[in-house]
mmCIF file of N, CA and C in Angstrom:
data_model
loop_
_atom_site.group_PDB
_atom_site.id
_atom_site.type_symbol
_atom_site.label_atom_id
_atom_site.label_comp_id
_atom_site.label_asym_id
_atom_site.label_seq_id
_atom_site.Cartn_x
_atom_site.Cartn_y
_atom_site.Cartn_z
ATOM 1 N N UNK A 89 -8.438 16.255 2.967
ATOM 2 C CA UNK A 89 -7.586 15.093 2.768
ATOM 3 C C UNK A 89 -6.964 14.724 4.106
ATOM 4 N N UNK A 90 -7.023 13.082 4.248
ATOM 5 C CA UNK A 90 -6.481 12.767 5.871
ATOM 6 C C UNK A 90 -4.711 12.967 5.466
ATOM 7 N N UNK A 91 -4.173 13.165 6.855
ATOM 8 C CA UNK A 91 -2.524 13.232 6.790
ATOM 9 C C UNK A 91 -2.650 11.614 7.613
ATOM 10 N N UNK A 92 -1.463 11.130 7.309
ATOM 11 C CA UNK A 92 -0.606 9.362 7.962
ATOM 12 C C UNK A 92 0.614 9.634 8.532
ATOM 13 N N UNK A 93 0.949 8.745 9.581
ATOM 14 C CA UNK A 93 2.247 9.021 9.559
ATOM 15 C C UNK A 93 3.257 8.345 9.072
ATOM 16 N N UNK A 94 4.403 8.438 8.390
ATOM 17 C CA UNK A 94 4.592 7.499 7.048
ATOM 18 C C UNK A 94 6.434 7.269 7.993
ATOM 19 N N UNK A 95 6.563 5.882 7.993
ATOM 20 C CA UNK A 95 8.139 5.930 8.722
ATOM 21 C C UNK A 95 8.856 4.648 7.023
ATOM 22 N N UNK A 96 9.739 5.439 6.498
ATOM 23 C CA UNK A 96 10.617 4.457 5.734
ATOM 24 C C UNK A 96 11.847 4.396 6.038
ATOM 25 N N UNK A 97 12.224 3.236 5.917
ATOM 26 C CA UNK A 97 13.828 2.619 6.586
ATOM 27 C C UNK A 97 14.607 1.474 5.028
ATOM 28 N N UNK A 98 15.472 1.697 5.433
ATOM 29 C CA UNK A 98 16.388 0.663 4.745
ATOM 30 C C UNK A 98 17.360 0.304 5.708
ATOM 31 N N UNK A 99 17.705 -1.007 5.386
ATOM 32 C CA UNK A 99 19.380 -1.390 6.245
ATOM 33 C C UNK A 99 19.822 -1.979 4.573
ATOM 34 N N UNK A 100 21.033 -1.971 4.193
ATOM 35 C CA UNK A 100 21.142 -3.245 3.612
ATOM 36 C C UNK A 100 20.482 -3.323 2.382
ATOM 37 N N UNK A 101 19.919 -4.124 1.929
ATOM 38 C CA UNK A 101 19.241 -4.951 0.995
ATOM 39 C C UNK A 101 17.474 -5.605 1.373
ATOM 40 N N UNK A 102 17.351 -4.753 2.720
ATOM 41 C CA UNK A 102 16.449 -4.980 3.283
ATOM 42 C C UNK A 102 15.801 -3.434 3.542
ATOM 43 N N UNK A 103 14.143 -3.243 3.206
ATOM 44 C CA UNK A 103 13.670 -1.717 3.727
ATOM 45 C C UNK A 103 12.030 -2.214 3.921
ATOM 46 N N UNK A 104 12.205 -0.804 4.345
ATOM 47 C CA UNK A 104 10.382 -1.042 5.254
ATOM 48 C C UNK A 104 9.490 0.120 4.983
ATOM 49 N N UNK A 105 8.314 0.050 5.019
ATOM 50 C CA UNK A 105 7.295 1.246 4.659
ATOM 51 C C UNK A 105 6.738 1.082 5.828
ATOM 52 N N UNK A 106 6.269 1.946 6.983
ATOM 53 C CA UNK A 106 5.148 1.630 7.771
ATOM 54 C C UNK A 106 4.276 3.508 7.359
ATOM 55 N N UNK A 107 2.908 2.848 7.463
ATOM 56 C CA UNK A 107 1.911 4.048 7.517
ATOM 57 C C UNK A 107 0.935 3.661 8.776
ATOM 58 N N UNK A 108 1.094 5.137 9.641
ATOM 59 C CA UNK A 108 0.604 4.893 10.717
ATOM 60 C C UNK A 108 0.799 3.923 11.615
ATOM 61 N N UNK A 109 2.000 3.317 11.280
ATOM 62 C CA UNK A 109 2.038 2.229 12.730
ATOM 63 C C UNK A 109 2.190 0.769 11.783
ATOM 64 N N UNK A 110 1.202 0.536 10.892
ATOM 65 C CA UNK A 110 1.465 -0.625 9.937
ATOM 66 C C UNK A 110 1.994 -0.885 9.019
ATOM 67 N N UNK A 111 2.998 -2.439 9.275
ATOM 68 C CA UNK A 111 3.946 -2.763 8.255
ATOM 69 C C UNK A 111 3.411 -3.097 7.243
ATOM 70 N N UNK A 112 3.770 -2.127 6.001
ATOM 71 C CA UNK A 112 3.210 -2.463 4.522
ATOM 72 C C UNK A 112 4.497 -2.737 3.690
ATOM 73 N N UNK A 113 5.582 -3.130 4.304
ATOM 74 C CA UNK A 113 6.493 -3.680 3.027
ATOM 75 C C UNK A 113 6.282 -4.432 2.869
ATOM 76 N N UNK A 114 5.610 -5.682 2.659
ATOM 77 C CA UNK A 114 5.250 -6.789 2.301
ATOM 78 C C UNK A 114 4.467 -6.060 0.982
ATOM 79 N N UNK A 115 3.901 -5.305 0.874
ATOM 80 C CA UNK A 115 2.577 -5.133 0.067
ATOM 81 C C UNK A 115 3.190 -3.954 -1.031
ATOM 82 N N UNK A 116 4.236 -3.783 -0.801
ATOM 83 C CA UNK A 116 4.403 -2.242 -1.127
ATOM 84 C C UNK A 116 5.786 -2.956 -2.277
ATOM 85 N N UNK A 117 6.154 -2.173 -3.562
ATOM 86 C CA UNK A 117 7.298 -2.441 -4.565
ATOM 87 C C UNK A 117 7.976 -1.292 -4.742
ATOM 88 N N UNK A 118 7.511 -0.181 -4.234
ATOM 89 C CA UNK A 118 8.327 1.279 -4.391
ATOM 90 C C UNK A 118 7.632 2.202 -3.851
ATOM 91 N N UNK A 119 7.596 3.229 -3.555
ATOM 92 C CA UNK A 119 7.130 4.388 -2.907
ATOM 93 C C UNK A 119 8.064 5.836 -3.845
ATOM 94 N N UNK A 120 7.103 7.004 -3.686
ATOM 95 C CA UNK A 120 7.829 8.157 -4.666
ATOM 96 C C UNK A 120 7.043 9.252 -3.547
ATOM 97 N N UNK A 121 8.457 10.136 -2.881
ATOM 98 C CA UNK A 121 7.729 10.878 -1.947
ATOM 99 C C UNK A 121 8.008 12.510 -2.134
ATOM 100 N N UNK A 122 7.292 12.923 -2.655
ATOM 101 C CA UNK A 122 7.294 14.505 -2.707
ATOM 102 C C UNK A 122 6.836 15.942 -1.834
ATOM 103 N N UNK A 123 8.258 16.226 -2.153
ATOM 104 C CA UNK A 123 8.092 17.085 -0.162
ATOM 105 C C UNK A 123 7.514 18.646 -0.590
ATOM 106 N N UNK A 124 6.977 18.642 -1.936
ATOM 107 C CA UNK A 124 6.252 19.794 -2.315
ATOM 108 C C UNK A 124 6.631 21.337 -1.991
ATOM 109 N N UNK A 125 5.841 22.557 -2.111
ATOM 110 C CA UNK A 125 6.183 23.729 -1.743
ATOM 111 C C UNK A 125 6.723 23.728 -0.473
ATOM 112 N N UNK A 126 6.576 25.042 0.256
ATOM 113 C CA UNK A 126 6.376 25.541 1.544
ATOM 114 C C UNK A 126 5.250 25.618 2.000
ATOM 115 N N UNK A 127 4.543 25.466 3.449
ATOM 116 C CA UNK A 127 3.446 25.238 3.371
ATOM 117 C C UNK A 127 2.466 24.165 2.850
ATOM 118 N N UNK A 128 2.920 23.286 2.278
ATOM 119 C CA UNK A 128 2.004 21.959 1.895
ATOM 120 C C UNK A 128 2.708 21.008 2.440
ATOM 121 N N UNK A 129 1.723 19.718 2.387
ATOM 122 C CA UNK A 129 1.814 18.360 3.278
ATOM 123 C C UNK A 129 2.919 17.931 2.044
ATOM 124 N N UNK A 130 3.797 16.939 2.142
ATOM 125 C CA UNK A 130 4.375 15.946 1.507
ATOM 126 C C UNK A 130 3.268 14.731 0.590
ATOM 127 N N UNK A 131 3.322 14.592 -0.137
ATOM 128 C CA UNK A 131 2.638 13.776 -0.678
ATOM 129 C C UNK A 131 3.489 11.900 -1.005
ATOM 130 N N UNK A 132 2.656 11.129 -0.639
ATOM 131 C CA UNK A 132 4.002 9.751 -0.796
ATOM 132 C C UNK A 132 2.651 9.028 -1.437
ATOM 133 N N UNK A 133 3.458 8.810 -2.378
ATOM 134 C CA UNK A 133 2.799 7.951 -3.499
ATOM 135 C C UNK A 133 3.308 6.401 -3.428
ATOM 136 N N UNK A 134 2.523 5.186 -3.124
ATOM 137 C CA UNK A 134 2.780 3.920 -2.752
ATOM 138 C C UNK A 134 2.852 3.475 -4.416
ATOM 139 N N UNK A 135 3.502 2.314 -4.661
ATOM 140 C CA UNK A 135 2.989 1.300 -5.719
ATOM 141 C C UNK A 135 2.833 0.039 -5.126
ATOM 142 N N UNK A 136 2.143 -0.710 -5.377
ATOM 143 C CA UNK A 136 2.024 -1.824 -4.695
ATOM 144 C C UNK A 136 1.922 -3.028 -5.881
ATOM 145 N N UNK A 137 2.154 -4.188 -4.939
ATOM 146 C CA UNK A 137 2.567 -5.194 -6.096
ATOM 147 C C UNK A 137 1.383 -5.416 -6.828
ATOM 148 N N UNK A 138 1.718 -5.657 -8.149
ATOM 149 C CA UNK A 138 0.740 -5.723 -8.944
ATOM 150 C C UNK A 138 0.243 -7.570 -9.161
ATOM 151 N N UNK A 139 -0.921 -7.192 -9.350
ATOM 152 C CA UNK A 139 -1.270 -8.558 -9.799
ATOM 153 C C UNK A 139 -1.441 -9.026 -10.636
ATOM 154 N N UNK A 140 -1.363 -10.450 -11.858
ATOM 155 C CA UNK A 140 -1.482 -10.510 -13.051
ATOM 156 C C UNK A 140 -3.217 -10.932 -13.309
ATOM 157 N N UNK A 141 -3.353 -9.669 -13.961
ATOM 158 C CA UNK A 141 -4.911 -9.748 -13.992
ATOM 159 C C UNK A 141 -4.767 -10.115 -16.199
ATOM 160 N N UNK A 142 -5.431 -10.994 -16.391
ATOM 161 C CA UNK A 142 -5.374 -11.189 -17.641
ATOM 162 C C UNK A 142 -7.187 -11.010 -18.248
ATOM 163 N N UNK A 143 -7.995 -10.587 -19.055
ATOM 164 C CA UNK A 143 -9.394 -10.956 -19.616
ATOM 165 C C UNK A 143 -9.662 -12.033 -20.006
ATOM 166 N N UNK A 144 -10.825 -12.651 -19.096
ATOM 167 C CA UNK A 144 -11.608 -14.016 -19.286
ATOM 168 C C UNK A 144 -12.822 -13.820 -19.428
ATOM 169 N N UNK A 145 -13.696 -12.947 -20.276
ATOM 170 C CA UNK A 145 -14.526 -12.716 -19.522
ATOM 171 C C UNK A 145 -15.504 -12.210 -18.918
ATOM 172 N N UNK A 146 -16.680 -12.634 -18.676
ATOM 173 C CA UNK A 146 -17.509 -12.350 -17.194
ATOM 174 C C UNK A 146 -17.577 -13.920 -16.563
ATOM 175 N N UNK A 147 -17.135 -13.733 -15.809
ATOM 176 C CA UNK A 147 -17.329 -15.256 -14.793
ATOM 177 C C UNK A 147 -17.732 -14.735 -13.236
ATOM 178 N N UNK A 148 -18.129 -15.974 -12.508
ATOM 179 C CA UNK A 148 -17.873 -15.272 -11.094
ATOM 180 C C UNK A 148 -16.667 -16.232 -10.816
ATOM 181 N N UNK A 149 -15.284 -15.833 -9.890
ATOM 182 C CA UNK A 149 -14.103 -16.356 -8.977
ATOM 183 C C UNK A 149 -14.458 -15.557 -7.796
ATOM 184 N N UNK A 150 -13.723 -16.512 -7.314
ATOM 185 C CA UNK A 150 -13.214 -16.016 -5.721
ATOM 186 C C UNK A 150 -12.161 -14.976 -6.010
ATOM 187 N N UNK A 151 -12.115 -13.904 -5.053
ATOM 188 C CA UNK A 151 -11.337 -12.870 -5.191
ATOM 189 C C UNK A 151 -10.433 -12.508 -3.856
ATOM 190 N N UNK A 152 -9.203 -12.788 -4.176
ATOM 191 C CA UNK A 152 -7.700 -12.896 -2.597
ATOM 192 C C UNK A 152 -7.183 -11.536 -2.580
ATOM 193 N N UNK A 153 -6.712 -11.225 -1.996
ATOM 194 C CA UNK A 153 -5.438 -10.175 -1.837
ATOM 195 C C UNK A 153 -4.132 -11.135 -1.567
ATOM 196 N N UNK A 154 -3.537 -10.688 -2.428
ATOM 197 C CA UNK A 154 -1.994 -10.918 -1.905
ATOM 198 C C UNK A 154 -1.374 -10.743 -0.426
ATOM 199 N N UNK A 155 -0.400 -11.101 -0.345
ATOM 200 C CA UNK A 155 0.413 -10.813 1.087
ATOM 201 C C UNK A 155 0.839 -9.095 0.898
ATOM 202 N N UNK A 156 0.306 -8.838 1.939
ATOM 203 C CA UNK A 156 -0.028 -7.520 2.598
ATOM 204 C C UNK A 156 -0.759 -6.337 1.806
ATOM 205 N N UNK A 157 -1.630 -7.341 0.771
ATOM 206 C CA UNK A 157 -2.187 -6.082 0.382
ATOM 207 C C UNK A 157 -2.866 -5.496 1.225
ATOM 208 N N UNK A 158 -3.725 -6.702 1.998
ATOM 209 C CA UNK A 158 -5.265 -6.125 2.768
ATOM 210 C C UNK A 158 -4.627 -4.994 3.869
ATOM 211 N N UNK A 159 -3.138 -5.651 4.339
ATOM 212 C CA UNK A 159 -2.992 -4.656 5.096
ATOM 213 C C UNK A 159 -3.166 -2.838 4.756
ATOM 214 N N UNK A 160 -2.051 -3.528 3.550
ATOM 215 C CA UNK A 160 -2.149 -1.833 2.717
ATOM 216 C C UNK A 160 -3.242 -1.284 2.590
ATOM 217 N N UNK A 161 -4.113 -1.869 2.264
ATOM 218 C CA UNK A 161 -5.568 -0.968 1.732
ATOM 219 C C UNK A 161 -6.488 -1.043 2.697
ATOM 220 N N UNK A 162 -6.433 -1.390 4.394
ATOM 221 C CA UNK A 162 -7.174 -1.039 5.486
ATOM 222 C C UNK A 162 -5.955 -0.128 6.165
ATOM 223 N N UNK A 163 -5.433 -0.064 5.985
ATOM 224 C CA UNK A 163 -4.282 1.141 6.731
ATOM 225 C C UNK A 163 -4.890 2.727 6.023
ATOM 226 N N UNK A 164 -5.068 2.401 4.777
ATOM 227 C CA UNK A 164 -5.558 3.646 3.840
ATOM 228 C C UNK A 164 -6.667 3.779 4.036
ATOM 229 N N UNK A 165 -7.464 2.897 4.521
ATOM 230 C CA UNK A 165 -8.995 3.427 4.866
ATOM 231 C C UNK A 165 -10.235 2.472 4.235
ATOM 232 N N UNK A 166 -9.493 1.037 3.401
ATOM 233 C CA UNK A 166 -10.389 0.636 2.948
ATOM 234 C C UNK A 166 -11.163 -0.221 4.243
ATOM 235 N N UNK A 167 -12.324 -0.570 4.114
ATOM 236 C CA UNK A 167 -13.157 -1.280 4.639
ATOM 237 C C UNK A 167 -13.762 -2.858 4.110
ATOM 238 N N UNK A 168 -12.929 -3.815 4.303
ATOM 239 C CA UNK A 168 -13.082 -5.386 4.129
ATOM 240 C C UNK A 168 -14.733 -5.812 3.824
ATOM 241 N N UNK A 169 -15.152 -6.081 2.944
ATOM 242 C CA UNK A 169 -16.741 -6.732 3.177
ATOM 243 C C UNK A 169 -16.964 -7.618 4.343
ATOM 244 N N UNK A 170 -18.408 -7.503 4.508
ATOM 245 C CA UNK A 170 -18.633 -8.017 5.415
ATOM 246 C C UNK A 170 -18.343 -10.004 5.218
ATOM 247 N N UNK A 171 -17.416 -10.527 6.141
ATOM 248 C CA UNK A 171 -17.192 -12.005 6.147
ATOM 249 C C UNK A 171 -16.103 -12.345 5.586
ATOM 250 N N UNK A 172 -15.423 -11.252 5.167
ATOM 251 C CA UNK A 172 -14.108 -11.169 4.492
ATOM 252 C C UNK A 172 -12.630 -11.406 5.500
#
């Protein structure tokens, strides 16, 4: 399993998630971070905003990410299709 480096902040009424360097509060609605035994990594569990996905269906649509998802999920390792 890869380790990140995970920085969270609040001021205020205002807070931030960065993993590895990238700002994912835009993308991010809560985080749950568990600092486990002795000897084990911390584990931080993201939630991210959800989208309202309702059943229509088989159709083909066009398919978006929200504001900062893409970030979120190429910070984690996803890989964008090609032309995306």
């Amino acid at each position: 399993m890869s380790t990140h480096q995970v920085e969270i902040g609040s001021k205020g009424f205002t807070h931030s998630l960065k993993i590895d360097g990238h700002d994912l509060s835009r993308g991010a609605r809560g985080c749950t971070l568990t600092l486990g035994l002795a000897g084990t990594m911390p584990q931080l569990e993201v939630d991210l905003q959800l989208i309202d996905v309702s059943t229509v269906g088989s159709i083909e649509a066009e398919v978006t990410l929200g504001a900062g998802a893409r970030e979120v999920l190429v910070a984690l390792g996803w890989t964008p299709p090609a032309g995306a």
